[in-house]
Amino acid sequence: MRLKRLAIGAMAVAGVAWMATPGVGSANSGNAGIPRYQHIVEIMMENQSYGTIIGNSLAPQINALANQYGLATNYYGVTHPSEPNYMASVAGSYFGVQDDNQFYCTPALAASDPQCAGTTVDHTVNAPSIADQLTAADKTWKGYFQSLPAVVGPVVTSGPGANGPYTFKYPSASNALYASKHNPFVNFTGTQGALANMVSDTQLTTDLASGHLANYSLIVPNQCNDMHGTGGCGSTSLFSLGDSYVAAIVNLIMSSQVWKQGNNAIVITWDEDDFSDQGQLGTGCCGANPGGGHVVTIVIRNHGSDDGSNGTHIVDNTSYNHYSLLRTMEAAFRLPCLAHACDSVVPTMTPLFGGRDADRQAAAHHPRRARR
């Protein structure tokens, strides 16, 4: 398949070329206070504002995590709708994308392909992402997608016959459990051919058991379990479904041997809010305003408290967004910053990811910090 060969070739070239790309910082992304991490797992949820999650009795397990570990109380999406937020979260920019169209869409296809209607910019971007950075640094990455369709027969990357991670909606448009708009790796030339790195979430159990968890993992539930909603979700509350999914994934990771070794973190965040305040000022931060709305972000780490336990509870009131999280993960892996993650107005999430010294600094600067 030509696209796959080109993408794999681009991925190899990226190992040398990304450091010379405009928008890539030449130095580490503000590493002070953030130790080296072995593994960071990001769970991306969907379309709920901070106020619909925190204190919600239908999400008791997520609230328990927020009350036990690190909680960012002023974290924001960078725009609307979903696809550009996913792109921004791994590459530091949404590159002008302002819709949920297929990754192969271009302005030229806007009039002829129904999956590209209204497209004004190319949705495949030749720019580095954190995945390319990790590959160049001899580190690993993987995306785990619930309800990911299998690749059956030859790989097809566009149109109604697209399969695997290239499928627009699966199993159908009305019951879109998997949607490519929630898979940012297909939007970038360096990763869109990396089929071995875009797998079903069921593979996570095997990878944890074998000790082969990637340095960076992105876990994306299906649209019933990410709180977004689609046909076929049944009568159970989307909050309850998402709450159960998050709890199961967190428990799976934290019960593994991988979690106990080195510095590791789990990040639970939402791509954007519920659109209730779309377009209004105050719905973004860190250079992106109006942004994607106020969302919950929880950071669970396996280190940090003075007694060696992993129960440190920090309430961090600093304004952050997806660029902040990307910058922080790059710092944790000792990678340069990308695009808007390099902006001076984008803070690193040091209180939530730092070591013991950072814990003490957080206590001094954030009086609401508490300890179990």
Coordinates of C-alpha atoms in Angstrom, one line a residue:
M1 CA 0.0 0.0 0.0
R2 CA 1.5 3.3 -1.1
L3 CA 0.3 5.3 1.8
K4 CA 1.7 2.8 4.3
R5 CA 5.1 2.7 2.6
L6 CA 5.3 6.5 2.5
A7 CA 4.2 6.9 6.1
I8 CA 6.7 4.3 7.3
G9 CA 9.4 6.1 5.3
A10 CA 8.4 9.4 6.8
M11 CA 8.5 7.9 10.2
A12 CA 12.1 6.8 9.7
V13 CA 13.1 10.2 8.3
A14 CA 11.4 11.9 11.2
G15 CA 13.9 10.3 13.5
V16 CA 16.5 12.6 12.0
A17 CA 14.5 15.5 10.7
W18 CA 12.1 16.6 13.4
M19 CA 14.6 18.5 15.4
A20 CA 15.1 20.9 12.5
T21 CA 11.4 21.5 12.0
P22 CA 10.0 25.0 12.7
G23 CA 8.1 25.0 16.0
V24 CA 10.3 22.4 17.6
G25 CA 12.2 23.7 20.6
S26 CA 16.0 23.1 20.6
A27 CA 16.2 22.5 24.3
N28 CA 14.3 20.3 26.8
S29 CA 10.9 21.6 27.7
G30 CA 11.5 23.0 31.2
N31 CA 12.5 19.9 33.0
A32 CA 13.1 21.5 36.4
G33 CA 11.2 19.7 39.1
I34 CA 10.0 16.9 36.8
P35 CA 11.8 13.6 37.1
R36 CA 12.4 11.2 34.2
Y37 CA 9.4 9.1 33.6
Q38 CA 9.4 5.5 32.4
H39 CA 5.7 5.4 31.4
I40 CA 2.8 7.9 31.1
V41 CA -0.6 6.6 30.2
E42 CA -3.2 9.2 29.0
I43 CA -6.9 8.3 29.0
M44 CA -8.8 10.7 26.8
M45 CA -12.5 11.1 27.6
E46 CA -15.1 13.2 25.8
N47 CA -17.3 16.3 25.9
Q48 CA -17.9 16.9 29.6
S49 CA -17.2 20.1 31.5
Y50 CA -15.5 20.2 34.9
G51 CA -18.8 21.0 36.6
T52 CA -20.6 17.9 35.1
I53 CA -17.9 15.5 36.5
I54 CA -16.7 16.8 39.8
G55 CA -19.3 16.1 42.4
N56 CA -21.4 14.0 40.1
S57 CA -22.8 11.0 42.0
L58 CA -22.9 9.0 38.7
A59 CA -19.1 9.1 38.5
P60 CA -18.1 8.1 42.0
Q61 CA -14.9 6.3 41.1
I62 CA -13.5 9.2 39.0
N63 CA -14.4 11.6 41.9
A64 CA -12.6 9.2 44.3
L65 CA -9.5 9.4 42.1
A66 CA -9.7 13.2 42.0
N67 CA -9.9 13.3 45.8
Q68 CA -7.0 11.0 46.3
Y69 CA -4.5 12.0 43.6
G70 CA -3.6 15.1 41.6
L71 CA -6.4 17.3 40.4
A72 CA -5.9 20.3 38.0
T73 CA -8.9 22.6 38.7
N74 CA -8.2 25.0 35.8
Y75 CA -7.5 22.8 32.8
Y76 CA -8.9 23.6 29.4
G77 CA -9.4 22.2 25.9
V78 CA -7.8 24.3 23.2
T79 CA -10.7 24.5 20.7
H80 CA -13.8 22.7 19.4
P81 CA -14.6 20.0 18.2
S82 CA -12.8 16.7 19.0
E83 CA -10.4 16.1 16.2
P84 CA -8.3 19.3 16.6
N85 CA -8.0 18.7 20.3
Y86 CA -6.6 15.2 19.8
M87 CA -4.1 16.6 17.3
A88 CA -3.1 19.4 19.6
S89 CA -2.6 17.0 22.5
V90 CA 0.1 15.0 20.6
A91 CA 1.6 17.7 18.4
G92 CA 1.1 21.1 20.1
S93 CA -1.1 22.5 17.4
Y94 CA -4.4 21.7 15.6
F95 CA -3.0 23.0 12.3
G96 CA -6.2 24.9 11.4
V97 CA -8.5 21.9 11.6
Q98 CA -11.9 22.9 12.9
D99 CA -14.0 19.9 12.2
D100 CA -14.2 16.1 12.7
N101 CA -13.6 15.1 9.0
Q102 CA -11.6 12.2 7.9
F103 CA -7.8 12.4 8.2
Y104 CA -7.2 12.2 4.4
C105 CA -9.5 15.2 3.7
T106 CA -8.3 18.2 1.8
P107 CA -10.0 21.3 0.5
A108 CA -10.0 19.8 -3.0
L109 CA -12.1 16.9 -1.7
A110 CA -14.6 19.1 0.1
A111 CA -17.1 19.0 -2.8
S112 CA -16.7 15.4 -3.8
D113 CA -16.3 13.3 -0.7
P114 CA -19.1 13.4 1.9
Q115 CA -16.6 12.7 4.7
C116 CA -14.8 15.9 3.7
A117 CA -17.6 18.4 3.4
G118 CA -16.6 21.8 4.6
T119 CA -12.9 21.0 4.7
T120 CA -10.7 24.1 4.5
V121 CA -7.3 22.7 5.4
D122 CA -5.4 19.5 4.9
H123 CA -6.2 17.0 7.7
T124 CA -3.0 15.0 7.1
V125 CA -0.1 17.1 8.5
N126 CA 3.6 16.7 7.8
A127 CA 4.7 17.8 11.3
P128 CA 6.3 15.9 14.2
S129 CA 4.2 14.6 17.1
I130 CA 5.3 13.2 20.5
A131 CA 5.2 9.8 18.8
D132 CA 7.9 10.8 16.3
Q133 CA 9.9 12.4 19.1
L134 CA 9.8 9.2 21.2
T135 CA 10.8 7.1 18.2
A136 CA 13.7 9.3 17.5
A137 CA 14.8 9.1 21.1
D138 CA 14.6 5.2 21.0
K139 CA 11.5 5.2 23.1
T140 CA 8.1 3.7 22.4
W141 CA 4.5 4.8 21.9
K142 CA 1.1 3.1 21.4
G143 CA -2.5 4.0 20.9
Y144 CA -5.2 1.7 22.5
F145 CA -8.6 2.2 20.9
Q146 CA -11.7 0.5 22.2
S147 CA -13.9 -1.1 19.5
L148 CA -11.1 -0.6 16.9
P149 CA -12.1 -2.4 13.7
A150 CA -9.8 -5.0 12.4
V151 CA -7.9 -4.8 9.2
V152 CA -9.5 -7.5 7.0
G153 CA -7.8 -8.1 3.7
P154 CA -5.7 -5.4 2.0
V155 CA -5.3 -2.2 3.9
V156 CA -7.7 0.5 2.7
T157 CA -7.1 4.0 3.9
S158 CA -10.0 6.0 2.5
G159 CA -13.6 5.9 1.4
P160 CA -16.4 3.5 2.5
G161 CA -14.0 0.5 2.4
A162 CA -11.5 2.0 4.8
N163 CA -10.5 -0.6 7.5
G164 CA -8.8 -0.7 10.9
P165 CA -7.7 2.7 12.3
Y166 CA -8.6 4.4 9.0
T167 CA -12.3 3.6 9.3
F168 CA -14.4 6.8 9.7
K169 CA -17.1 5.3 11.9
Y170 CA -17.5 1.7 13.1
P171 CA -19.6 -0.4 13.1
S172 CA -21.9 2.2 11.4
A173 CA -22.5 5.9 11.2
S174 CA -25.5 5.7 13.6
N175 CA -23.6 3.5 16.1
A176 CA -20.1 4.9 15.8
L177 CA -18.3 3.1 18.7
Y178 CA -15.0 3.8 17.1
A179 CA -14.5 7.1 15.2
S180 CA -11.3 8.1 13.5
K181 CA -11.7 11.7 14.7
H182 CA -10.5 10.3 18.1
N183 CA -7.3 8.8 16.7
P184 CA -4.8 11.6 16.2
F185 CA -2.0 9.3 14.9
V186 CA -3.8 8.9 11.5
N187 CA -3.5 12.7 11.1
F188 CA 0.3 12.8 10.9
T189 CA 2.5 11.5 8.1
G190 CA 5.0 10.1 10.6
T191 CA 2.5 7.8 12.3
Q192 CA -0.4 7.2 10.0
G193 CA 1.1 4.0 8.6
A194 CA 2.1 2.6 12.0
L195 CA -0.5 -0.1 12.2
A196 CA 1.4 -2.0 14.9
N197 CA 1.1 1.0 17.2
M198 CA -2.6 1.5 16.9
V199 CA -4.3 -1.4 18.6
S200 CA -7.4 -2.5 20.4
D201 CA -7.6 -1.6 24.1
T202 CA -7.8 -5.4 24.8
Q203 CA -4.1 -5.5 24.0
L204 CA -3.3 -3.4 27.1
T205 CA -3.7 -6.5 29.4
T206 CA -1.2 -8.4 27.4
D207 CA 1.3 -5.6 27.3
L208 CA 1.1 -5.0 31.0
A209 CA 1.5 -8.7 31.8
S210 CA 4.5 -9.0 29.5
G211 CA 6.1 -5.8 30.8
H212 CA 6.0 -4.2 27.3
L213 CA 4.0 -1.1 28.1
A214 CA 5.1 1.7 25.8
N215 CA 6.7 4.8 27.3
Y216 CA 3.7 6.8 26.2
S217 CA 0.3 5.3 25.8
L218 CA -2.9 7.0 24.6
I219 CA -6.1 5.1 25.6
V220 CA -9.3 6.1 23.9
P221 CA -12.6 4.4 25.0
N222 CA -15.4 3.9 22.5
Q223 CA -18.1 6.6 22.3
C224 CA -20.3 4.8 24.9
N225 CA -17.6 4.6 27.5
D226 CA -15.9 8.0 26.8
M227 CA -19.1 9.9 27.9
H228 CA -19.7 11.2 24.3
G229 CA -22.6 8.9 23.4
T230 CA -23.7 7.2 20.2
G231 CA -26.4 4.7 19.1
G232 CA -26.5 1.4 20.9
C233 CA -25.2 2.7 24.3
G234 CA -28.4 1.5 26.1
S235 CA -30.1 3.1 29.0
T236 CA -27.2 3.2 31.4
S237 CA -25.9 6.8 32.1
L238 CA -22.9 7.8 30.0
F239 CA -21.4 9.1 33.2
S240 CA -21.7 5.7 34.8
L241 CA -20.3 3.9 31.7
G242 CA -17.3 6.2 31.6
D243 CA -16.8 6.0 35.3
S244 CA -16.7 2.2 35.2
Y245 CA -14.3 2.1 32.2
V246 CA -11.9 4.5 33.7
A247 CA -11.9 2.7 37.0
A248 CA -11.2 -0.6 35.3
I249 CA -8.3 0.7 33.3
V250 CA -6.7 2.5 36.3
N251 CA -7.0 -0.6 38.4
L252 CA -5.5 -2.8 35.6
I253 CA -2.5 -0.5 35.3
M254 CA -2.0 0.1 39.0
S255 CA -2.1 -3.7 39.8
S256 CA 0.6 -4.5 37.3
Q257 CA 4.3 -4.9 38.0
V258 CA 5.1 -2.2 35.4
W259 CA 3.4 0.4 37.6
K260 CA 5.7 -0.5 40.5
Q261 CA 8.9 0.1 38.7
G262 CA 10.4 3.5 38.0
N263 CA 8.4 6.7 37.7
N264 CA 5.0 6.3 36.1
A265 CA 1.8 8.3 35.8
I266 CA -1.8 7.9 34.6
V267 CA -3.5 11.1 33.2
I268 CA -7.3 11.2 32.9
T269 CA -8.5 14.1 30.9
W270 CA -11.3 15.3 28.5
D271 CA -10.8 16.6 25.0
E272 CA -13.3 19.5 25.4
D273 CA -16.3 20.5 27.5
D274 CA -20.0 20.0 26.7
F275 CA -20.2 23.0 24.3
S276 CA -22.4 24.9 26.8
D277 CA -20.0 27.9 26.7
Q278 CA -18.6 27.5 23.1
G279 CA -17.1 30.7 21.7
Q280 CA -17.2 32.6 25.0
L281 CA -14.1 34.2 26.5
G282 CA -12.8 32.4 29.5
T283 CA -13.2 29.0 27.9
G284 CA -9.4 28.6 27.3
C285 CA -6.0 29.6 28.6
C286 CA -2.4 29.7 27.8
G287 CA -2.7 31.5 24.5
A288 CA -5.8 29.6 23.3
N289 CA -8.9 31.7 24.1
P290 CA -11.6 31.2 23.4
G291 CA -10.6 27.6 23.9
G292 CA -12.3 24.2 24.3
G293 CA -13.8 24.8 27.7
H294 CA -13.1 23.9 31.3
V295 CA -12.5 20.2 31.8
V296 CA -11.3 17.8 34.5
T297 CA -7.7 16.5 34.5
I298 CA -6.5 14.0 37.1
V299 CA -2.9 12.9 37.5
I300 CA -2.1 9.6 39.3
R301 CA 1.5 8.9 39.9
N302 CA 3.3 6.1 41.6
H303 CA 5.8 8.2 43.4
G304 CA 6.1 11.5 45.2
S305 CA 5.0 11.4 48.9
D306 CA 7.6 11.6 51.6
D307 CA 6.7 8.2 53.1
G308 CA 7.1 6.5 49.7
S309 CA 3.3 5.9 49.2
N310 CA 1.5 6.9 46.0
G311 CA -1.4 8.6 47.7
T312 CA -0.3 12.2 47.4
H313 CA -3.3 14.5 46.9
I314 CA -2.6 17.8 45.2
V315 CA -5.1 20.4 44.2
D316 CA -3.4 22.6 41.6
N317 CA -5.2 25.8 40.6
T318 CA -2.8 26.8 37.8
S319 CA -4.3 27.4 34.4
Y320 CA -3.3 24.6 32.0
N321 CA -4.5 23.2 28.7
H322 CA -3.5 20.3 26.3
Y323 CA -0.4 22.1 25.3
S324 CA 0.7 22.2 29.0
L325 CA 0.2 18.4 29.3
L326 CA 2.2 17.8 26.1
R327 CA 5.0 20.1 27.3
T328 CA 5.1 18.2 30.6
M329 CA 5.2 14.8 29.0
E330 CA 8.0 16.0 26.8
A331 CA 9.9 17.2 29.8
A332 CA 9.3 13.9 31.6
F333 CA 10.8 12.0 28.6
R334 CA 13.5 14.7 28.2
L335 CA 12.3 15.7 24.7
P336 CA 12.2 19.2 23.2
C337 CA 8.9 21.0 23.1
L338 CA 6.7 21.1 20.0
A339 CA 4.8 24.0 18.4
H340 CA 2.6 25.8 21.0
A341 CA 3.9 23.6 23.8
C342 CA 6.9 25.9 23.5
D343 CA 5.0 29.1 24.1
S344 CA 6.0 31.2 27.1
V345 CA 2.4 31.4 28.3
V346 CA 2.2 27.6 28.5
P347 CA 3.2 26.3 31.9
T348 CA 4.6 22.9 32.7
M349 CA 2.5 20.9 35.1
T350 CA 5.3 20.6 37.6
P351 CA 3.2 20.4 40.9
L352 CA 1.3 17.4 39.5
F353 CA 4.2 15.5 37.9
G354 CA 7.1 16.6 40.1
G355 CA 9.1 14.6 42.6
R356 CA 9.3 15.1 46.3
D357 CA 11.0 18.5 46.0
A358 CA 8.2 19.7 43.7
D359 CA 5.7 18.4 46.2
R360 CA 7.2 20.7 48.8
Q361 CA 7.1 23.6 46.3
A362 CA 3.5 22.8 45.5
A363 CA 2.6 22.9 49.2
A364 CA 4.1 26.4 49.5
H365 CA 2.4 27.8 46.4
H366 CA -0.9 25.9 46.5
P367 CA -2.3 26.1 50.1
R368 CA -5.2 23.7 49.2
R369 CA -2.8 20.9 48.8
A370 CA -3.7 18.0 51.2
R371 CA -2.1 14.7 52.0
R372 CA -3.9 11.5 52.8

